[in-house]
């Protein structure tokens, strides 16, 4: 099977996600070709971008992700055995294992994200139920671009497994199973924002997520209807030492909370921020705390703007908040890399209302809020800036706020 093309920027034309119905039909056909019989159904889940609210999840903060148009599809069928067979159109590795042998460490590589979901859903499966199934994965979300192909994969699998085994789990239980699959089974780290966005997002809306209790609220974020667009650019910057850097940032924020005698930085009143920061002697820890507190405040401001009017009515103020978020991540939290800063600067100079890195940083993607007709010129300006510096060409595409995980056919 061939690798799916990463969405890129062919000269003059911005790609969008392939049509979902066609993609589901393709997954269905690939399953049939691969396993020699028809699947019971096709399920899918989207990747995501975080509009604002970065590096605040582990301090009980608020964030505002949206599901993107690119999805991961899972064509699947139940089999009358306990064998689990997994294949992907994007990776040659296959898995064939007895479901009763699933345990952390038992599966490596990409199949761990899917097998981990079946393992994590274990408590919802009655003992007598056989767990055999065949799953064919076909994903559109570029891998490792900070758009959460991993959550899309887990959440598509969770929908398929829920339906095949008639589990009766709630969407939030599937979010939790997907998180456990990634952290406890695949051994990667995730705060849960990605999985919540992939499962719980609503078309035309962003999702306000309160990381304190995982409660969510859809927030109107209709771009297409207002002549606006969200341009996503994958900088293709190499990630390195990311895990160590994340751990260090997290430790800095925990240290700050300790010094301020609060359980988490969520408790710090932004109106009293300067006085609070003055209590922190270490200059680095002080800047980390300032990012978290001001970022949570920016999410509140974005939410308030969207509650009082459309994106169009508040586009200038929203753009400024996106810009302030990026500047804080660059200067106070120090999680950007030159490619992220360059892409953001080029987008702003080319007329974006606002632009910021999205995701954990140290590589990955940026988002730019632009007039619909400006999307191509802004993407071209970013590509030109990268070319001028001899950097790997970035990939730009458009995404609409999309529906969370579900069944396609
Ligand atoms: P991101 O989630 O930002 O794309 P991650 O490193 O968290 O980056 O997840 C990428 C990994 O997820 C890949 O290396 C692969 O193991 C797995 N993955 C995602 N989508 C697919 C797919 N369609 N087929 C096979 N593996 C996939
Ligand atoms: Mg991921």
Short mmCIF file of C-alpha atoms and ligand atoms in Angstrom, two decimals:
data_model
loop_
_atom_site.label_atom_id
_atom_site.label_comp_id
_atom_site.label_asym_id
_atom_site.label_seq_id
_atom_site.Cartn_x
_atom_site.Cartn_y
_atom_site.Cartn_z
CA UNK A 1 0.00 0.00 0.00
CA UNK A 2 1.25 3.48 -0.77
CA UNK A 3 1.82 6.25 1.73
CA UNK A 4 -0.80 9.00 1.70
CA UNK A 5 0.42 12.30 0.39
CA UNK A 6 1.03 14.89 3.07
CA UNK A 7 -1.11 17.93 2.32
CA UNK A 8 1.28 20.37 0.69
CA UNK A 9 1.26 23.63 -1.18
CA UNK A 10 1.22 23.01 -4.91
CA UNK A 11 2.01 26.28 -6.67
CA UNK A 12 -0.98 28.58 -6.52
CA UNK A 13 -3.49 26.15 -5.06
CA UNK A 14 -4.16 25.42 -1.42
CA UNK A 15 -5.22 21.89 -0.68
CA UNK A 16 -8.13 21.02 1.53
CA UNK A 17 -9.05 17.61 2.90
CA UNK A 18 -10.34 15.04 0.41
CA UNK A 19 -14.11 14.56 0.48
CA UNK A 20 -15.10 12.52 3.54
CA UNK A 21 -17.61 10.27 1.75
CA UNK A 22 -15.05 9.42 -0.92
CA UNK A 23 -12.40 8.81 1.71
CA UNK A 24 -14.72 6.49 3.62
CA UNK A 25 -15.45 4.57 0.41
CA UNK A 26 -11.71 4.27 -0.19
CA UNK A 27 -11.15 2.88 3.31
CA UNK A 28 -13.99 0.41 2.71
CA UNK A 29 -12.38 -0.72 -0.56
CA UNK A 30 -8.91 -0.98 1.00
CA UNK A 31 -10.34 -3.17 3.76
CA UNK A 32 -11.98 -5.47 1.24
CA UNK A 33 -8.77 -5.69 -0.79
CA UNK A 34 -6.70 -6.30 2.32
CA UNK A 35 -8.84 -8.81 4.24
CA UNK A 36 -10.80 -10.39 1.39
CA UNK A 37 -14.29 -9.55 2.65
CA UNK A 38 -16.45 -6.45 3.27
CA UNK A 39 -16.14 -4.45 6.51
CA UNK A 40 -19.10 -3.99 8.87
CA UNK A 41 -18.66 -0.23 8.64
CA UNK A 42 -16.32 2.75 8.45
CA UNK A 43 -15.71 5.19 11.31
CA UNK A 44 -13.53 8.29 11.44
CA UNK A 45 -12.12 10.95 13.73
CA UNK A 46 -10.46 14.28 12.89
CA UNK A 47 -7.10 15.84 13.65
CA UNK A 48 -7.15 19.17 15.47
CA UNK A 49 -5.56 22.55 15.84
CA UNK A 50 -5.59 24.52 19.03
CA UNK A 51 -6.89 28.01 18.27
CA UNK A 52 -5.61 29.34 21.57
CA UNK A 53 -4.74 28.09 25.07
CA UNK A 54 -1.30 26.49 24.70
CA UNK A 55 0.72 24.81 27.45
CA UNK A 56 -1.98 25.46 30.02
CA UNK A 57 -3.60 22.00 30.14
CA UNK A 58 -1.32 20.68 32.88
CA UNK A 59 -2.07 23.75 35.01
CA UNK A 60 -5.84 23.17 34.91
CA UNK A 61 -6.24 25.83 32.23
CA UNK A 62 -8.70 26.51 29.43
CA UNK A 63 -8.07 25.84 25.78
CA UNK A 64 -9.97 26.29 22.56
CA UNK A 65 -9.20 23.61 19.94
CA UNK A 66 -11.19 22.82 16.80
CA UNK A 67 -11.34 19.63 14.76
CA UNK A 68 -9.86 20.04 11.27
CA UNK A 69 -11.19 18.65 8.00
CA UNK A 70 -8.50 15.99 7.76
CA UNK A 71 -9.60 12.73 9.35
CA UNK A 72 -8.40 9.23 10.09
CA UNK A 73 -10.71 6.49 8.76
CA UNK A 74 -11.08 3.02 10.27
CA UNK A 75 -12.86 0.36 8.22
CA UNK A 76 -13.57 -2.54 10.54
CA UNK A 77 -15.37 -5.83 11.03
CA UNK A 78 -15.95 -8.07 14.00
CA UNK A 79 -14.71 -11.66 13.72
CA UNK A 80 -15.94 -14.63 15.78
CA UNK A 81 -12.56 -15.16 17.47
CA UNK A 82 -10.19 -13.27 19.76
CA UNK A 83 -7.69 -12.37 17.05
CA UNK A 84 -7.07 -8.71 16.35
CA UNK A 85 -5.60 -7.87 12.95
CA UNK A 86 -4.56 -4.30 12.17
CA UNK A 87 -3.33 -2.71 8.94
CA UNK A 88 -2.71 0.85 7.79
CA UNK A 89 -2.54 2.39 4.33
CA UNK A 90 0.20 4.66 5.71
CA UNK A 91 2.49 2.06 7.27
CA UNK A 92 3.62 -1.41 6.26
CA UNK A 93 3.73 -2.81 9.78
CA UNK A 94 0.82 -5.18 10.48
CA UNK A 95 -0.39 -6.61 13.77
CA UNK A 96 -1.98 -10.00 14.40
CA UNK A 97 -2.43 -10.70 18.11
CA UNK A 98 -4.77 -12.45 20.56
CA UNK A 99 -6.81 -9.71 22.26
CA UNK A 100 -6.37 -11.43 25.61
CA UNK A 101 -2.61 -10.83 25.38
CA UNK A 102 -2.90 -7.06 25.09
CA UNK A 103 -0.88 -5.31 27.80
CA UNK A 104 1.38 -2.24 27.94
CA UNK A 105 4.64 -3.14 26.21
CA UNK A 106 3.11 -6.03 24.21
CA UNK A 107 2.69 -3.96 21.03
CA UNK A 108 5.12 -1.48 19.47
CA UNK A 109 4.91 0.93 16.55
CA UNK A 110 1.72 2.47 15.19
CA UNK A 111 -0.55 -0.52 16.04
CA UNK A 112 -0.05 0.31 19.73
CA UNK A 113 -2.31 3.36 19.34
CA UNK A 114 -5.18 1.15 18.13
CA UNK A 115 -4.56 -1.98 20.20
CA UNK A 116 -4.17 0.34 23.20
CA UNK A 117 -7.70 1.62 22.74
CA UNK A 118 -9.11 -1.94 22.79
CA UNK A 119 -7.03 -2.60 25.90
CA UNK A 120 -8.18 0.64 27.58
CA UNK A 121 -11.83 -0.14 26.80
CA UNK A 122 -11.38 -3.51 28.54
CA UNK A 123 -13.32 -2.54 31.68
CA UNK A 124 -16.35 -1.82 29.47
CA UNK A 125 -16.22 -5.26 27.80
CA UNK A 126 -17.96 -8.12 29.55
CA UNK A 127 -15.75 -11.15 30.22
CA UNK A 128 -17.64 -13.53 27.94
CA UNK A 129 -17.42 -11.28 24.87
CA UNK A 130 -14.96 -12.32 22.15
CA UNK A 131 -12.82 -9.41 21.04
CA UNK A 132 -11.71 -10.47 17.58
CA UNK A 133 -11.73 -7.82 14.86
CA UNK A 134 -10.04 -6.69 11.66
CA UNK A 135 -9.29 -2.97 11.25
CA UNK A 136 -7.92 -1.14 8.21
CA UNK A 137 -6.68 2.40 8.91
CA UNK A 138 -6.50 5.10 6.24
CA UNK A 139 -5.52 8.53 7.58
CA UNK A 140 -5.42 12.00 6.00
CA UNK A 141 -3.88 13.87 8.92
CA UNK A 142 -0.18 14.42 8.24
CA UNK A 143 1.88 12.39 10.70
CA UNK A 144 3.99 14.24 13.24
CA UNK A 145 2.97 17.72 12.06
CA UNK A 146 1.46 18.67 15.42
CA UNK A 147 -2.08 18.17 14.07
CA UNK A 148 -2.66 15.08 16.17
CA UNK A 149 -2.72 12.21 13.74
CA UNK A 150 -2.24 10.04 16.82
CA UNK A 151 -5.48 11.19 18.47
CA UNK A 152 -7.34 10.90 15.16
CA UNK A 153 -6.10 7.31 14.91
CA UNK A 154 -7.04 6.40 18.49
CA UNK A 155 -10.44 8.08 18.35
CA UNK A 156 -11.38 6.52 15.01
CA UNK A 157 -10.45 3.15 16.51
CA UNK A 158 -12.49 3.89 19.63
CA UNK A 159 -15.61 4.62 17.55
CA UNK A 160 -15.14 1.42 15.54
CA UNK A 161 -14.56 -0.76 18.62
CA UNK A 162 -17.51 0.82 20.46
CA UNK A 163 -19.80 -0.05 17.54
CA UNK A 164 -18.39 -3.52 16.79
CA UNK A 165 -18.67 -4.68 20.40
CA UNK A 166 -21.83 -2.62 21.25
CA UNK A 167 -20.17 -1.30 24.39
CA UNK A 168 -22.48 1.58 25.29
CA UNK A 169 -19.62 3.88 26.31
CA UNK A 170 -20.11 7.65 26.45
CA UNK A 171 -18.05 9.95 24.21
CA UNK A 172 -16.10 11.07 27.29
CA UNK A 173 -15.29 7.45 28.17
CA UNK A 174 -13.95 6.99 24.66
CA UNK A 175 -11.85 10.16 25.08
CA UNK A 176 -10.43 8.67 28.27
CA UNK A 177 -9.72 5.31 26.61
CA UNK A 178 -7.89 7.10 23.78
CA UNK A 179 -5.80 9.07 26.29
CA UNK A 180 -4.88 5.89 28.18
CA UNK A 181 -4.00 4.15 24.92
CA UNK A 182 -1.47 6.89 24.19
CA UNK A 183 -0.03 7.43 27.67
CA UNK A 184 -0.25 3.99 29.31
CA UNK A 185 -0.13 1.62 26.33
CA UNK A 186 1.85 3.36 23.56
CA UNK A 187 4.05 5.14 26.11
CA UNK A 188 3.74 8.60 24.57
CA UNK A 189 2.70 11.69 26.50
CA UNK A 190 -0.50 13.64 25.91
CA UNK A 191 -2.52 16.02 28.01
CA UNK A 192 -5.88 14.92 26.60
CA UNK A 193 -6.73 18.06 24.65
CA UNK A 194 -6.20 16.25 21.34
CA UNK A 195 -8.52 13.36 22.12
CA UNK A 196 -11.23 15.63 23.56
CA UNK A 197 -11.13 17.79 20.42
CA UNK A 198 -11.19 14.76 18.12
CA UNK A 199 -14.23 13.19 19.76
CA UNK A 200 -16.27 16.11 21.10
CA UNK A 201 -15.91 18.86 18.45
CA UNK A 202 -18.94 20.09 16.53
CA UNK A 203 -18.98 21.26 12.92
CA UNK A 204 -18.80 25.07 12.64
CA UNK A 205 -17.63 25.37 16.23
CA UNK A 206 -14.51 25.48 18.31
CA UNK A 207 -14.52 23.55 21.57
CA UNK A 208 -13.93 25.35 24.86
CA UNK A 209 -12.25 22.74 27.05
CA UNK A 210 -11.78 23.22 30.77
CA UNK A 211 -8.83 21.02 31.69
CA UNK A 212 -9.79 21.13 35.39
CA UNK A 213 -12.76 18.79 34.92
CA UNK A 214 -12.73 18.06 31.16
CA UNK A 215 -16.04 19.84 30.70
CA UNK A 216 -16.57 21.23 27.21
CA UNK A 217 -18.73 23.75 25.44
CA UNK A 218 -19.09 24.32 21.69
CA UNK A 219 -18.28 27.92 20.73
CA UNK A 220 -19.48 29.27 17.34
CA UNK A 221 -16.45 29.54 15.02
CA UNK A 222 -17.98 29.84 11.59
CA UNK A 223 -15.23 30.99 9.27
CA UNK A 224 -16.45 30.00 5.82
CA UNK A 225 -19.78 31.78 6.22
CA UNK A 226 -17.99 35.03 7.01
CA UNK A 227 -15.41 35.14 4.25
CA UNK A 228 -12.64 34.10 6.61
CA UNK A 229 -10.29 31.15 6.63
CA UNK A 230 -7.90 29.39 8.95
CA UNK A 231 -4.67 28.67 7.16
CA UNK A 232 -2.58 25.85 8.62
CA UNK A 233 1.09 25.62 7.74
CA UNK A 234 3.19 22.62 8.67
CA UNK A 235 6.72 24.04 9.08
CA UNK A 236 8.24 20.56 8.69
CA UNK A 237 10.82 21.57 11.30
CA UNK A 238 12.61 18.59 12.80
CA UNK A 239 11.56 17.86 16.38
CA UNK A 240 14.39 17.17 18.78
CA UNK A 241 14.71 16.82 22.58
CA UNK A 242 11.00 17.55 22.77
CA UNK A 243 10.15 15.25 25.67
CA UNK A 244 12.87 16.70 27.89
CA UNK A 245 11.85 20.25 27.06
CA UNK A 246 8.16 19.55 27.79
CA UNK A 247 9.09 18.01 31.12
CA UNK A 248 11.22 21.03 31.98
CA UNK A 249 8.41 23.51 31.12
CA UNK A 250 5.95 21.51 33.14
CA UNK A 251 8.32 21.40 36.10
CA UNK A 252 8.81 25.19 35.89
CA UNK A 253 5.05 25.77 36.05
CA UNK A 254 4.71 23.37 38.99
CA UNK A 255 7.51 25.20 40.77
CA UNK A 256 5.73 28.53 40.15
CA UNK A 257 2.45 27.22 41.58
CA UNK A 258 4.31 25.97 44.65
CA UNK A 259 5.99 29.34 45.20
CA UNK A 260 2.65 31.10 44.89
CA UNK A 261 0.92 28.65 47.26
CA UNK A 262 -1.74 27.64 44.75
CA UNK A 263 -2.63 24.11 43.59
CA UNK A 264 -2.30 25.24 39.96
CA UNK A 265 -1.66 28.52 38.13
CA UNK A 266 -5.34 28.52 37.14
CA UNK A 267 -5.94 29.94 40.63
CA UNK A 268 -3.82 33.06 40.06
CA UNK A 269 -5.96 36.15 39.53
CA UNK A 270 -4.72 37.86 36.34
CA UNK A 271 -5.64 41.25 37.84
CA UNK A 272 -3.10 40.58 40.59
CA UNK A 273 -0.48 39.05 38.30
CA UNK A 274 2.35 41.57 38.68
CA UNK A 275 2.20 41.44 42.47
CA UNK A 276 2.15 37.63 42.37
CA UNK A 277 5.04 37.41 39.90
CA UNK A 278 7.12 39.66 42.12
CA UNK A 279 7.09 36.82 44.66
CA UNK A 280 8.99 34.55 42.25
CA UNK A 281 12.72 35.18 42.37
CA UNK A 282 13.82 32.90 39.53
CA UNK A 283 13.47 34.91 36.34
CA UNK A 284 12.78 31.86 34.14
CA UNK A 285 10.12 30.42 36.43
CA UNK A 286 8.54 33.89 36.59
CA UNK A 287 8.24 34.07 32.79
CA UNK A 288 6.80 30.54 32.60
CA UNK A 289 4.13 31.50 35.13
CA UNK A 290 3.36 34.72 33.27
CA UNK A 291 2.74 32.74 30.08
CA UNK A 292 0.32 30.33 31.73
CA UNK A 293 -1.69 32.98 33.56
CA UNK A 294 -1.88 35.38 30.61
CA UNK A 295 -2.67 32.55 28.18
CA UNK A 296 -5.63 31.35 30.25
CA UNK A 297 -6.81 34.97 30.36
CA UNK A 298 -6.51 35.21 26.56
CA UNK A 299 -8.72 32.14 26.18
CA UNK A 300 -11.31 33.80 28.40
CA UNK A 301 -11.12 36.95 26.26
CA UNK A 302 -11.55 34.99 23.03
CA UNK A 303 -14.50 33.15 24.55
CA UNK A 304 -16.08 36.44 25.68
CA UNK A 305 -15.63 37.97 22.22
CA UNK A 306 -17.23 34.96 20.53
CA UNK A 307 -20.11 35.04 23.01
CA UNK A 308 -20.82 38.68 22.14
CA UNK A 309 -20.54 38.49 18.36
CA UNK A 310 -19.25 36.70 15.31
CA UNK A 311 -15.64 36.01 14.35
CA UNK A 312 -16.09 38.65 11.63
CA UNK A 313 -17.25 41.33 14.09
CA UNK A 314 -14.26 40.73 16.34
CA UNK A 315 -11.69 39.64 13.81
CA UNK A 316 -9.14 42.33 14.66
CA UNK A 317 -9.27 41.72 18.39
CA UNK A 318 -9.18 37.94 17.88
CA UNK A 319 -6.15 38.29 15.64
CA UNK A 320 -4.36 40.38 18.28
CA UNK A 321 -5.03 37.71 20.90
CA UNK A 322 -3.58 35.02 18.61
CA UNK A 323 -0.52 37.20 18.08
CA UNK A 324 -0.11 37.82 21.81
CA UNK A 325 -0.35 34.07 22.44
CA UNK A 326 2.47 33.34 20.02
CA UNK A 327 4.67 36.13 21.39
CA UNK A 328 4.18 34.77 24.90
CA UNK A 329 5.07 31.23 23.78
CA UNK A 330 8.17 32.63 22.03
CA UNK A 331 9.42 35.03 24.70
CA UNK A 332 8.10 33.77 28.05
CA UNK A 333 7.60 30.05 27.48
CA UNK A 334 10.34 29.58 24.88
CA UNK A 335 8.80 26.68 22.97
CA UNK A 336 9.06 28.10 19.46
CA UNK A 337 11.81 27.36 16.94
CA UNK A 338 13.03 29.68 14.15
CA UNK A 339 10.73 28.07 11.58
CA UNK A 340 7.64 28.70 13.72
CA UNK A 341 8.62 32.33 14.30
CA UNK A 342 9.47 32.83 10.63
CA UNK A 343 6.14 31.39 9.44
CA UNK A 344 4.22 33.53 11.93
CA UNK A 345 6.13 36.71 11.03
CA UNK A 346 5.65 36.07 7.31
CA UNK A 347 1.91 35.45 7.76
CA UNK A 348 1.48 38.65 9.75
CA UNK A 349 3.49 40.70 7.25
CA UNK A 350 1.37 39.30 4.41
CA UNK A 351 -1.83 40.54 6.03
CA UNK A 352 -3.07 37.80 8.37
CA UNK A 353 -5.34 39.13 11.14
CA UNK A 354 -3.31 37.01 13.55
CA UNK A 355 -0.96 34.05 13.53
CA UNK A 356 0.49 31.72 16.13
CA UNK A 357 2.18 28.38 16.59
CA UNK A 358 -0.26 25.63 17.53
CA UNK A 359 0.40 22.45 19.49
CA UNK A 360 3.30 21.78 21.81
CA UNK A 361 5.94 23.68 19.86
CA UNK A 362 9.56 22.86 18.97
CA UNK A 363 8.36 22.28 15.40
CA UNK A 364 4.93 21.40 14.08
CA UNK A 365 2.43 23.83 12.60
CA UNK A 366 1.20 27.40 12.77
CA UNK A 367 -2.29 28.77 12.20
CA UNK A 368 -3.18 32.10 10.60
CA UNK A 369 -6.60 33.75 10.70
CA UNK A 370 -6.98 35.34 7.27
CA UNK A 371 -9.52 36.82 4.87
CA UNK A 372 -10.55 33.90 2.62
CA UNK A 373 -9.04 35.53 -0.46
CA UNK A 374 -5.79 36.18 1.41
CA UNK A 375 -5.18 32.51 2.23
CA UNK A 376 -3.18 31.78 -0.92
CA UNK A 377 -1.04 34.95 -0.87
CA UNK A 378 -0.27 34.38 2.83
CA UNK A 379 0.69 30.74 2.17
CA UNK A 380 2.86 31.88 -0.74
CA UNK A 381 4.55 34.52 1.45
CA UNK A 382 5.39 31.89 4.08
CA UNK A 383 6.76 29.55 1.39
CA UNK A 384 8.85 32.40 -0.07
CA UNK A 385 10.29 33.27 3.35
CA UNK A 386 11.30 29.62 3.87
CA UNK A 387 12.83 29.39 0.40
CA UNK A 388 14.82 32.55 0.99
CA UNK A 389 16.39 30.99 4.06
CA UNK A 390 17.02 27.65 2.36
CA UNK A 391 14.58 25.80 4.64
CA UNK A 392 12.56 22.70 3.74
CA UNK A 393 9.39 23.86 1.97
CA UNK A 394 6.44 24.15 4.38
CA UNK A 395 3.03 22.62 3.59
CA UNK A 396 -0.05 24.84 3.79
CA UNK A 397 -3.68 23.90 3.65
CA UNK A 398 -7.11 25.06 4.74
CA UNK A 399 -9.33 23.51 7.35
CA UNK A 400 -12.89 24.13 8.41
CA UNK A 401 -14.07 23.55 11.98
CA UNK A 402 -15.29 19.98 11.62
CA UNK A 403 -17.43 17.37 13.30
CA UNK A 404 -15.86 15.05 15.87
CA UNK A 405 -15.58 11.29 15.64
CA UNK A 406 -18.45 9.24 14.21
CA UNK A 407 -19.60 6.63 11.74
CA UNK A 408 -19.23 7.35 8.02
CA UNK A 409 -20.83 4.32 6.40
P1 LIG B 1 0.98 13.88 15.68
O1 LIG B 1 -0.06 13.32 16.59
O2 LIG B 1 1.27 15.31 15.95
O3 LIG B 1 0.71 13.64 14.24
P2 LIG B 1 2.53 11.87 17.01
O4 LIG B 1 3.98 11.59 17.05
O5 LIG B 1 1.82 12.09 18.28
O6 LIG B 1 2.34 13.12 16.02
O7 LIG B 1 1.77 10.69 16.28
C1 LIG B 1 2.24 10.19 15.05
C2 LIG B 1 2.24 8.68 15.09
O8 LIG B 1 0.89 8.21 15.09
C3 LIG B 1 2.89 8.05 13.89
O9 LIG B 1 4.28 7.93 14.07
C4 LIG B 1 2.20 6.70 13.84
O10 LIG B 1 2.77 5.82 14.78
C5 LIG B 1 0.81 7.02 14.34
N1 LIG B 1 -0.15 7.24 13.23
C6 LIG B 1 -0.97 8.29 13.05
N2 LIG B 1 -1.75 8.13 11.96
C7 LIG B 1 -1.43 6.93 11.43
C8 LIG B 1 -1.89 6.18 10.29
N3 LIG B 1 -2.83 6.66 9.47
N4 LIG B 1 -1.32 4.98 10.08
C9 LIG B 1 -0.38 4.48 10.88
N5 LIG B 1 0.09 5.14 11.96
C10 LIG B 1 -0.41 6.35 12.24
MG1 LIG B 2 0.08 13.13 18.69
#
